[in-house]
Tab-separated table of C-alpha atoms in Angstrom:
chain	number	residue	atom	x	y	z
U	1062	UNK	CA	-50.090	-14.924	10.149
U	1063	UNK	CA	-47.411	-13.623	12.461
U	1064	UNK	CA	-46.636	-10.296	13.317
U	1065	UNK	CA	-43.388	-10.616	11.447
U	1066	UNK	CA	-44.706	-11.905	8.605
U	1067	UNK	CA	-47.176	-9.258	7.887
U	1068	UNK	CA	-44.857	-6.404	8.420
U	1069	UNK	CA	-42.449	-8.249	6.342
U	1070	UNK	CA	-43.714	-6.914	2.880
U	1071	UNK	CA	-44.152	-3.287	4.201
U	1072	UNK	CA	-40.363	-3.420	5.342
U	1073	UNK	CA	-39.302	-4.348	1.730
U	1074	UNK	CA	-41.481	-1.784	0.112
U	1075	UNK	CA	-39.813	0.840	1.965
U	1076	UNK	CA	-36.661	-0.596	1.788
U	1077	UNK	CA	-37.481	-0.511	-2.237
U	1078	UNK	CA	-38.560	2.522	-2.510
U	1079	UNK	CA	-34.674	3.732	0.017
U	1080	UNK	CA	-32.653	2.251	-2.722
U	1081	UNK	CA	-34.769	3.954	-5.670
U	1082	UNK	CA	-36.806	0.699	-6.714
U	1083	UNK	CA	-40.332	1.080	-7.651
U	1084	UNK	CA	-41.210	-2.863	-7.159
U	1085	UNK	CA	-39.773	-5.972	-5.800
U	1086	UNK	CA	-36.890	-7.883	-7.917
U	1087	UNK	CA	-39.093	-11.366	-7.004
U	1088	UNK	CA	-42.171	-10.111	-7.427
U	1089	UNK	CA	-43.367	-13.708	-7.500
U	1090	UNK	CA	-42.139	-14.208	-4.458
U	1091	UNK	CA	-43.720	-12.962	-1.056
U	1092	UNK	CA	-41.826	-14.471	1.390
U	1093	UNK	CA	-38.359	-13.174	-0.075
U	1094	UNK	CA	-36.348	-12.183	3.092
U	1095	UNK	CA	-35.022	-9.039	4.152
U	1096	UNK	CA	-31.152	-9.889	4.167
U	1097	UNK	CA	-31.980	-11.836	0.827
U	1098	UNK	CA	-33.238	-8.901	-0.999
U	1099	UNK	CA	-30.893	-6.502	0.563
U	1100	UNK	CA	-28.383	-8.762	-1.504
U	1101	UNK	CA	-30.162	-8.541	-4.873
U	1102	UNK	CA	-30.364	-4.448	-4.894
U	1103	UNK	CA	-27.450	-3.022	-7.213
U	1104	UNK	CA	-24.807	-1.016	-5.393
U	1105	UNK	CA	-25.849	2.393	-3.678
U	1106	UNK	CA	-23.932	5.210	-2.478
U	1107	UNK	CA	-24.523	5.001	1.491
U	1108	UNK	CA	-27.395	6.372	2.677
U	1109	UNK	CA	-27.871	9.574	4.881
U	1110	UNK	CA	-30.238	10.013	7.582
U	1111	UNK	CA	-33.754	11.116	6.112
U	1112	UNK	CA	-37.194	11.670	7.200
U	1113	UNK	CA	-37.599	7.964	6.631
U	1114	UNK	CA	-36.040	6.756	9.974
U	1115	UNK	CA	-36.697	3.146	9.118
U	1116	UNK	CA	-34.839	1.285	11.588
U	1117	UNK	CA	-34.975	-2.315	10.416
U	1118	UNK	CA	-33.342	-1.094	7.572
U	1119	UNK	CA	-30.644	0.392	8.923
U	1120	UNK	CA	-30.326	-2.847	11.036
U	1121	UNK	CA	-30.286	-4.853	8.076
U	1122	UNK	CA	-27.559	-2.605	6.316
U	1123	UNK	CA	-25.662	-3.287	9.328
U	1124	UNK	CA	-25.762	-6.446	9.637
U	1125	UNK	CA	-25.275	-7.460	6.099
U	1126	UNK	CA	-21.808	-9.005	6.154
U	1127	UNK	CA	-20.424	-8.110	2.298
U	1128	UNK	CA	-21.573	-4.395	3.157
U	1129	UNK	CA	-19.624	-4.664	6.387
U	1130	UNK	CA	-16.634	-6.245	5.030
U	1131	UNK	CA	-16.513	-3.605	2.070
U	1132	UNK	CA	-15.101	-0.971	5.133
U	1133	UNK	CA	-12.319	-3.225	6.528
U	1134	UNK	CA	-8.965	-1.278	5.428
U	1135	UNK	CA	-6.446	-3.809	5.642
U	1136	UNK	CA	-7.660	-6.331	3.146
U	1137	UNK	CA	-5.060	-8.929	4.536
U	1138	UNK	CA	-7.723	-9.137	7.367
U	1139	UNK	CA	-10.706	-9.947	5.233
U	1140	UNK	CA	-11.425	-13.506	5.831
U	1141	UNK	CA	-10.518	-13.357	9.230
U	1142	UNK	CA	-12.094	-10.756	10.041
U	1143	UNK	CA	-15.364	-12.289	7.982
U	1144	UNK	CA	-14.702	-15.812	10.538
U	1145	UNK	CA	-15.733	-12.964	13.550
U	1146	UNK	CA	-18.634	-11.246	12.304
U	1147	UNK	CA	-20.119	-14.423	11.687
U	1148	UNK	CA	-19.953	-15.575	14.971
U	1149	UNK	CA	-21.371	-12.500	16.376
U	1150	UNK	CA	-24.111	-13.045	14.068
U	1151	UNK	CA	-24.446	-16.412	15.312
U	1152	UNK	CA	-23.711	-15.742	19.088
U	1153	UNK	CA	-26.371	-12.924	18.987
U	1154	UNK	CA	-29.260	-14.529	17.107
U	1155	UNK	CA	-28.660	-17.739	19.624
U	1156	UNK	CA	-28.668	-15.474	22.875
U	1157	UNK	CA	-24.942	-17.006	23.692
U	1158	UNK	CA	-21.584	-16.074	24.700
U	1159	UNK	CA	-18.703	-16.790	21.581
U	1160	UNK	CA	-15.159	-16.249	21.761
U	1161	UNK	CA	-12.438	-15.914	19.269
U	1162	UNK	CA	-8.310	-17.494	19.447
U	1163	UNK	CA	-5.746	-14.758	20.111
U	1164	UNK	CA	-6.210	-12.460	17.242
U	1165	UNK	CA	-3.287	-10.192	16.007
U	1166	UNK	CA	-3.444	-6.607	16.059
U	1167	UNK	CA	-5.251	-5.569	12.833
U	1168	UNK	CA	-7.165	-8.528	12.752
U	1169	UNK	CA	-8.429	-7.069	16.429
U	1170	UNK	CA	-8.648	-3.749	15.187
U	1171	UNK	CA	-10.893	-4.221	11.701
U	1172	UNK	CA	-12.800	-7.015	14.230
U	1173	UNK	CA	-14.103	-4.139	16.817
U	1174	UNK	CA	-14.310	-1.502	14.009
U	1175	UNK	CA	-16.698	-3.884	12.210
U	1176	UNK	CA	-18.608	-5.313	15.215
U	1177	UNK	CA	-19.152	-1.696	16.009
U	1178	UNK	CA	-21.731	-1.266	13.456
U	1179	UNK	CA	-23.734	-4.806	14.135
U	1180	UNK	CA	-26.728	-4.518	15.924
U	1181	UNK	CA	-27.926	-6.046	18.813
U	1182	UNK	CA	-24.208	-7.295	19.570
U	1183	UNK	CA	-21.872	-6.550	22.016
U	1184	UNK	CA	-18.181	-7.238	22.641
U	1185	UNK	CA	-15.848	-7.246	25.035
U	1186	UNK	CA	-11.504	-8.041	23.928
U	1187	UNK	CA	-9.570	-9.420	26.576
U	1188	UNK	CA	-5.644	-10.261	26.174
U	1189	UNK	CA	-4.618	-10.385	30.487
U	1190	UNK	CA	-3.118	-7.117	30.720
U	1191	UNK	CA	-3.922	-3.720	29.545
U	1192	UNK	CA	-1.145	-3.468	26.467
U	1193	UNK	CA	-1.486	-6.737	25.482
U	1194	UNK	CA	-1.300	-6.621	21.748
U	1195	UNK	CA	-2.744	-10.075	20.884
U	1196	UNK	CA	-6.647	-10.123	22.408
U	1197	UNK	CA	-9.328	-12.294	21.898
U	1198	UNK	CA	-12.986	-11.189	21.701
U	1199	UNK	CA	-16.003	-12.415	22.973
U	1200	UNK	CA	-19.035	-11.802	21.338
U	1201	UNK	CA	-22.933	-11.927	22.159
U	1202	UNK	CA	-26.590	-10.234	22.621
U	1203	UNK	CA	-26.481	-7.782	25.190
U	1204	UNK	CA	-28.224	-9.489	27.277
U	1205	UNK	CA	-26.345	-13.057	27.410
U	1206	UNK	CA	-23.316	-10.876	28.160
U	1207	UNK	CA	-23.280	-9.027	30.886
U	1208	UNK	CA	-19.708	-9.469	32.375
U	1209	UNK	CA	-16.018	-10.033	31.032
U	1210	UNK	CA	-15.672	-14.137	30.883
U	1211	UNK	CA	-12.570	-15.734	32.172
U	1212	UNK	CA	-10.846	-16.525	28.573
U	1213	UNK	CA	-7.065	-15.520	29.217
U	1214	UNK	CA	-4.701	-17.270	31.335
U	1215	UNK	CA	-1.443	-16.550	32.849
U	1216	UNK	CA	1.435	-18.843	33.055
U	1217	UNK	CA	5.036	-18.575	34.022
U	1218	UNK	CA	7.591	-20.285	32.642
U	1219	UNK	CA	10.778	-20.274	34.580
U	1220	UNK	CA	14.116	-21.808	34.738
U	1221	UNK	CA	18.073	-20.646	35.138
U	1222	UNK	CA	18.257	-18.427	32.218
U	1223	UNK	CA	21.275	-16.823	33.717
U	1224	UNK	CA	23.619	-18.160	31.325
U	1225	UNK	CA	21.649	-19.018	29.172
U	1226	UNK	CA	19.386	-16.339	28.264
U	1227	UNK	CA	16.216	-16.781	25.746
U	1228	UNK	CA	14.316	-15.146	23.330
U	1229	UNK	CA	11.053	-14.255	22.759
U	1230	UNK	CA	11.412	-16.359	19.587
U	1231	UNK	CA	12.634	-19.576	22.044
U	1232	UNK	CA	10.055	-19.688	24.329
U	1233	UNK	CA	7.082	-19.346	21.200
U	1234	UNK	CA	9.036	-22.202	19.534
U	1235	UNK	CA	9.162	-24.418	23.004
U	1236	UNK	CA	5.607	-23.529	23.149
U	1237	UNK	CA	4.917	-24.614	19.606
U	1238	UNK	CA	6.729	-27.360	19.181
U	1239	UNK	CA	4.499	-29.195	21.910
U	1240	UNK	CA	2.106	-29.133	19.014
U	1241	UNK	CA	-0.243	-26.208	20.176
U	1242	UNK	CA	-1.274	-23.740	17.252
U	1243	UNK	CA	-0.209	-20.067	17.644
U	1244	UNK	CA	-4.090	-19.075	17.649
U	1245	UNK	CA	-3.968	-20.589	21.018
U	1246	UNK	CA	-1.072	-18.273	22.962
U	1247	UNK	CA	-1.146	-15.000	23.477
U	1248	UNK	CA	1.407	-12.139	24.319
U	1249	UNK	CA	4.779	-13.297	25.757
U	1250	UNK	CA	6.198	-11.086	28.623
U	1251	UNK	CA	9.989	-11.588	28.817
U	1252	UNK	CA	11.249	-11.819	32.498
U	1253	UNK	CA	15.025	-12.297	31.627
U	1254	UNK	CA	17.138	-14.505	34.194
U	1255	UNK	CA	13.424	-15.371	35.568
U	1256	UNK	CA	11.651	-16.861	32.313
U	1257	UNK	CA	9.297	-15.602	30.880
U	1258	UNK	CA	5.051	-15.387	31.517
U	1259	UNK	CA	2.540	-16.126	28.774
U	1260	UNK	CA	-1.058	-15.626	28.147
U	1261	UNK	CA	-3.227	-18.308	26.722
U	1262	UNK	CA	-6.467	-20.311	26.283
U	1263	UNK	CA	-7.579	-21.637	29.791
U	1264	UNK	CA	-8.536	-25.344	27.954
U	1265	UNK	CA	-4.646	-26.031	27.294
U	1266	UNK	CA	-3.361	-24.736	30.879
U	1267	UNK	CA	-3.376	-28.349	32.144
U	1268	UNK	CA	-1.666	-29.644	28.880
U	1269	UNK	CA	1.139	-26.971	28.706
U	1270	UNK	CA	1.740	-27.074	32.610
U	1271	UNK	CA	2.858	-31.407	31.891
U	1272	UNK	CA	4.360	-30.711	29.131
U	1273	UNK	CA	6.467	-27.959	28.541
U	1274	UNK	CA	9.831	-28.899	30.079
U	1275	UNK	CA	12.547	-26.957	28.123
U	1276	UNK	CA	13.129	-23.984	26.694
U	1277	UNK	CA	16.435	-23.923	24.398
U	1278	UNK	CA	18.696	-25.985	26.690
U	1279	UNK	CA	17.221	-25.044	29.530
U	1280	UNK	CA	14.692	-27.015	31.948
U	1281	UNK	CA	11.689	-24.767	32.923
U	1282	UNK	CA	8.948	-25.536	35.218
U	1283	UNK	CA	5.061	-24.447	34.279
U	1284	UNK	CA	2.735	-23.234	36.525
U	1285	UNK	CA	-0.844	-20.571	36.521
U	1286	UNK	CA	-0.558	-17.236	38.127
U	1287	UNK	CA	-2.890	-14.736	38.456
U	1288	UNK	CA	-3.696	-12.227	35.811
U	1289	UNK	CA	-2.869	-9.225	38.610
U	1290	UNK	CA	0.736	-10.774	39.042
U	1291	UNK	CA	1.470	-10.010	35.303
U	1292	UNK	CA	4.488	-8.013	34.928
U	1293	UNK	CA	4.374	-5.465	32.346
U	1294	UNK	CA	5.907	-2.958	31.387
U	1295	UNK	CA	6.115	-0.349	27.855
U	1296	UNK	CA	8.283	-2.124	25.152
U	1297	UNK	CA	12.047	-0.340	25.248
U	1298	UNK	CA	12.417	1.039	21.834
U	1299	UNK	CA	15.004	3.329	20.211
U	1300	UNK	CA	14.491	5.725	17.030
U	1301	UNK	CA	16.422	6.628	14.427
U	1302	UNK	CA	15.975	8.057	10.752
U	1303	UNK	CA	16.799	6.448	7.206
U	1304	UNK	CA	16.705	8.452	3.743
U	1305	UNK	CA	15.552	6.243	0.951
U	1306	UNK	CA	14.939	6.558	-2.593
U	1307	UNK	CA	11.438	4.083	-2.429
U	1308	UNK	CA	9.216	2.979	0.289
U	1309	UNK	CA	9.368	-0.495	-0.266
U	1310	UNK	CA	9.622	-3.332	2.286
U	1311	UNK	CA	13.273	-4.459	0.853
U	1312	UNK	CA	14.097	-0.783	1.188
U	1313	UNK	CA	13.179	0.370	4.520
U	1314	UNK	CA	13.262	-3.215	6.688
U	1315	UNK	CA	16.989	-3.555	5.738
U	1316	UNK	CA	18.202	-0.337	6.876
U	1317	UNK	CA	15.812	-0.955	9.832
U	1318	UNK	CA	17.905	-4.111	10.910
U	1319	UNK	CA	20.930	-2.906	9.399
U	1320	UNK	CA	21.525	-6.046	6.780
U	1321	UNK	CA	21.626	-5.745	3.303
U	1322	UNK	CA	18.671	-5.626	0.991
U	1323	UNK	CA	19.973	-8.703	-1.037
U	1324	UNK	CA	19.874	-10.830	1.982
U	1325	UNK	CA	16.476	-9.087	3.314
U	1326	UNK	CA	14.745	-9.985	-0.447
U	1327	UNK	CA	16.525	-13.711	0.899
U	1328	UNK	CA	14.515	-13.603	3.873
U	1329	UNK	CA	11.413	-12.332	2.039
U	1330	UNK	CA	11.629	-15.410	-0.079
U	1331	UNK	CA	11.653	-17.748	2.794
U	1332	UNK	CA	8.712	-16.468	4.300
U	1333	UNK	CA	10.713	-15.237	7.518
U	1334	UNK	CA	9.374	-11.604	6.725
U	1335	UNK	CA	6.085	-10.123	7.915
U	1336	UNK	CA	4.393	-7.042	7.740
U	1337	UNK	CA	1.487	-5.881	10.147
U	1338	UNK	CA	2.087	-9.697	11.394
U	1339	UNK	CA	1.023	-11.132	7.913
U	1340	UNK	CA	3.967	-12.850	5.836
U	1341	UNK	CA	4.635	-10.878	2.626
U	1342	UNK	CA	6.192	-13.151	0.132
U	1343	UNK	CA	6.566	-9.412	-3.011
U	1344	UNK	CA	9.757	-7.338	-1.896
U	1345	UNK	CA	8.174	-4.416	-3.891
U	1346	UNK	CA	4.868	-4.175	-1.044
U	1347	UNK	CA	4.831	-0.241	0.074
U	1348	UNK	CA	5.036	1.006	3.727
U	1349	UNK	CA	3.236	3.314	5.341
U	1350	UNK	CA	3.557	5.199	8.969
U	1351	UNK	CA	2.367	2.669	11.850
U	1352	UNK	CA	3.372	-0.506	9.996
U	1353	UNK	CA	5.060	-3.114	11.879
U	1354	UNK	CA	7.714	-5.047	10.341
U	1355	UNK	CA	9.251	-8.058	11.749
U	1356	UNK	CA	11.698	-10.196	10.756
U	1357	UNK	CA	12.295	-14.040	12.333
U	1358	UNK	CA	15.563	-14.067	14.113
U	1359	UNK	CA	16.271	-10.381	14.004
U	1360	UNK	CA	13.113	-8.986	15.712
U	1361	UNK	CA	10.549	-5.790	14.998
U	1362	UNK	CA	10.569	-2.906	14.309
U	1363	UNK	CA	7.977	0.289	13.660
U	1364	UNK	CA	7.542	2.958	10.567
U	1365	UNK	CA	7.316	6.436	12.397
U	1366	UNK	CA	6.705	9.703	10.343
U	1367	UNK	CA	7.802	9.782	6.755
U	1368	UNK	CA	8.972	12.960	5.365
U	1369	UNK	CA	9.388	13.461	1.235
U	1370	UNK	CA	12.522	15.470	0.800
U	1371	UNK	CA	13.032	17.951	-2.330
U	1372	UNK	CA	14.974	15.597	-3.766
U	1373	UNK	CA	11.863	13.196	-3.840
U	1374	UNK	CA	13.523	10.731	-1.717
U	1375	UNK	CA	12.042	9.664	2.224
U	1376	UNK	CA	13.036	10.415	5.520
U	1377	UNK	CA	11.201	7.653	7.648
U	1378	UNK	CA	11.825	7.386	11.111
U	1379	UNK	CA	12.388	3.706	12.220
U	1380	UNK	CA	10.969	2.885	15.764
U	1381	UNK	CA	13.711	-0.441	16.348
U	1382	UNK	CA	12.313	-2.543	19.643
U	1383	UNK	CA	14.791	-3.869	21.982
């Protein structure tokens, strides 16, 4: 009999005897595993730290994924956010090296918060520069990763954009429309007359540098440049405050844009409106301070504080992007 094996049982009769169980649920079955029974027990308030100090335990807790998932706070994220613990699960009990696509910002943020509390994993997020706002993670034991792999690449797009300038929009739809998903590009850094420089997956460099040839009506040229050549600099944005009777995405995103809520509940319906970079398809979904609202074609804008007046109406502050 292994080692693991015969210290199996004792685990799950302390673990039993943690949640308040006085025997096994199989007790016909010896060989029940740890993250199997962990399953089985009824709910539990969380445990504290007692005199116990059983540390498989608390590794199993931790790495139980429904457990895990149970703290993610923007429920939009879930299943993506399920996709990544999995393959940190994976990545660590194989001793490799896993990375994800681009994720978007919550998805990135409930990722780390979750992969935080897995143990024997570590993780590094890379998106080229330090404010990039679309990352991807890589995820593995410890010990298989010991330095940040070379996942993001730069690329700058450029072409006479003097008279005919682009938008961010343009060059994601050039980039698209040569049939690469959006999972696979990362932050785009406008340039203006110059172009524009992109982040993405080093396996599609080669494709996108032979095939990207236009952007709108104009020709660009493709080619990789350094990460350290990036240029970056804080988003321009300008503030200004809105009183409204409700919270509501219909409400606040069409005094944010300045169009009418009729036509934003329009855009709603065609899917061209997205919240926290997930498309909302209710125009009755609440805001909250730190969303990010974007609309296609008009472009995004932030919820700052939010004030209730006496007259039980809000003064939000809208952060508008330039």
């Amino acid at each position: 009999m292994t080692a693991t094996s015969s210290t199996a049982p004792w685990i799950l009769k302390r673990a039993f005897q943690a949640f308040g169980l006085s025997r096994p649920l199989h007790p016909t079955n010896s060989n029940l595993s740890f993250s199997r029974a962990l399953r089985c027990l009824p709910p539990k308030p969380p445990l504290r730290h007692s005199a116990l100090g059983i540390c498989q335990l608390a590794q199993a807790i931790k790495g139980d994924v429904d457990v895990l998932l149970k703290g993610v706070g923007d429920k939009s994220a879930i299943e993506e956010v399920k996709h990544v613990l999995e393959m940190a699960r994976r990545a660590s009990s194989r001793r490799q090296v896993l990375h994800t696509d681009f994720l978007t910002p919550p998805v990135l943020k409930e990722s780390m918060l979750v992969l935080e509390k897995v143990a024997d994993v570590k993780t590094v997020a890379q998106g080229g520069y330090p404010q990039a706002e679309r990352c991807r993670i890589s995820v593995g034991h410890p010990e298989a990763l010991t330095s940040d792999p070379d996942i993001v690449v730069a690329l700058s797009i450029t072409g006479n954009f003097g008279f005919q300038p682009c938008s961010h929009g343009d060059f994601l739809g050039a980039i698209l429309g040569t049939g690469i998903a959006r999972e696979k590009v990362g932050d785009i850094l406008l340039q203006g007359e110059k172009g524009a420089q992109i982040l993405v997956v080093p396996e599609l460099v080669d494709f996108l540098t032979s095939s990207l040839d236009k952007v709108g009506n104009v020709s660009v040229a493709c080619t990789t440049i350094p990460l350290l050549a990036l240029q970056y600099e804080p988003p321009r944005t300008k503030s200004f405050k809105t009183v409204e009777a409700s919270l509501r995405v219909d409400a606040i995103a069409s005094a944010g844009f300045k169009i009418s809520r009729s036509k934003l509940v329009d855009l709603i319906s065609k899917g061209d409106v997205r919240v926290n970079w997930t498309t909302v398809t209710k125009n009755g979904i609440t805001l909250k301070t730190g969303d990010v609202v974007s609309v296609s074609g008009k472009g995004r804008l932030k919820i700052g504080e939010i004030i209730t007046t006496r007259k039980g109406k809000f003064a939000v502050e809208i952060i508008q992007y330039l």
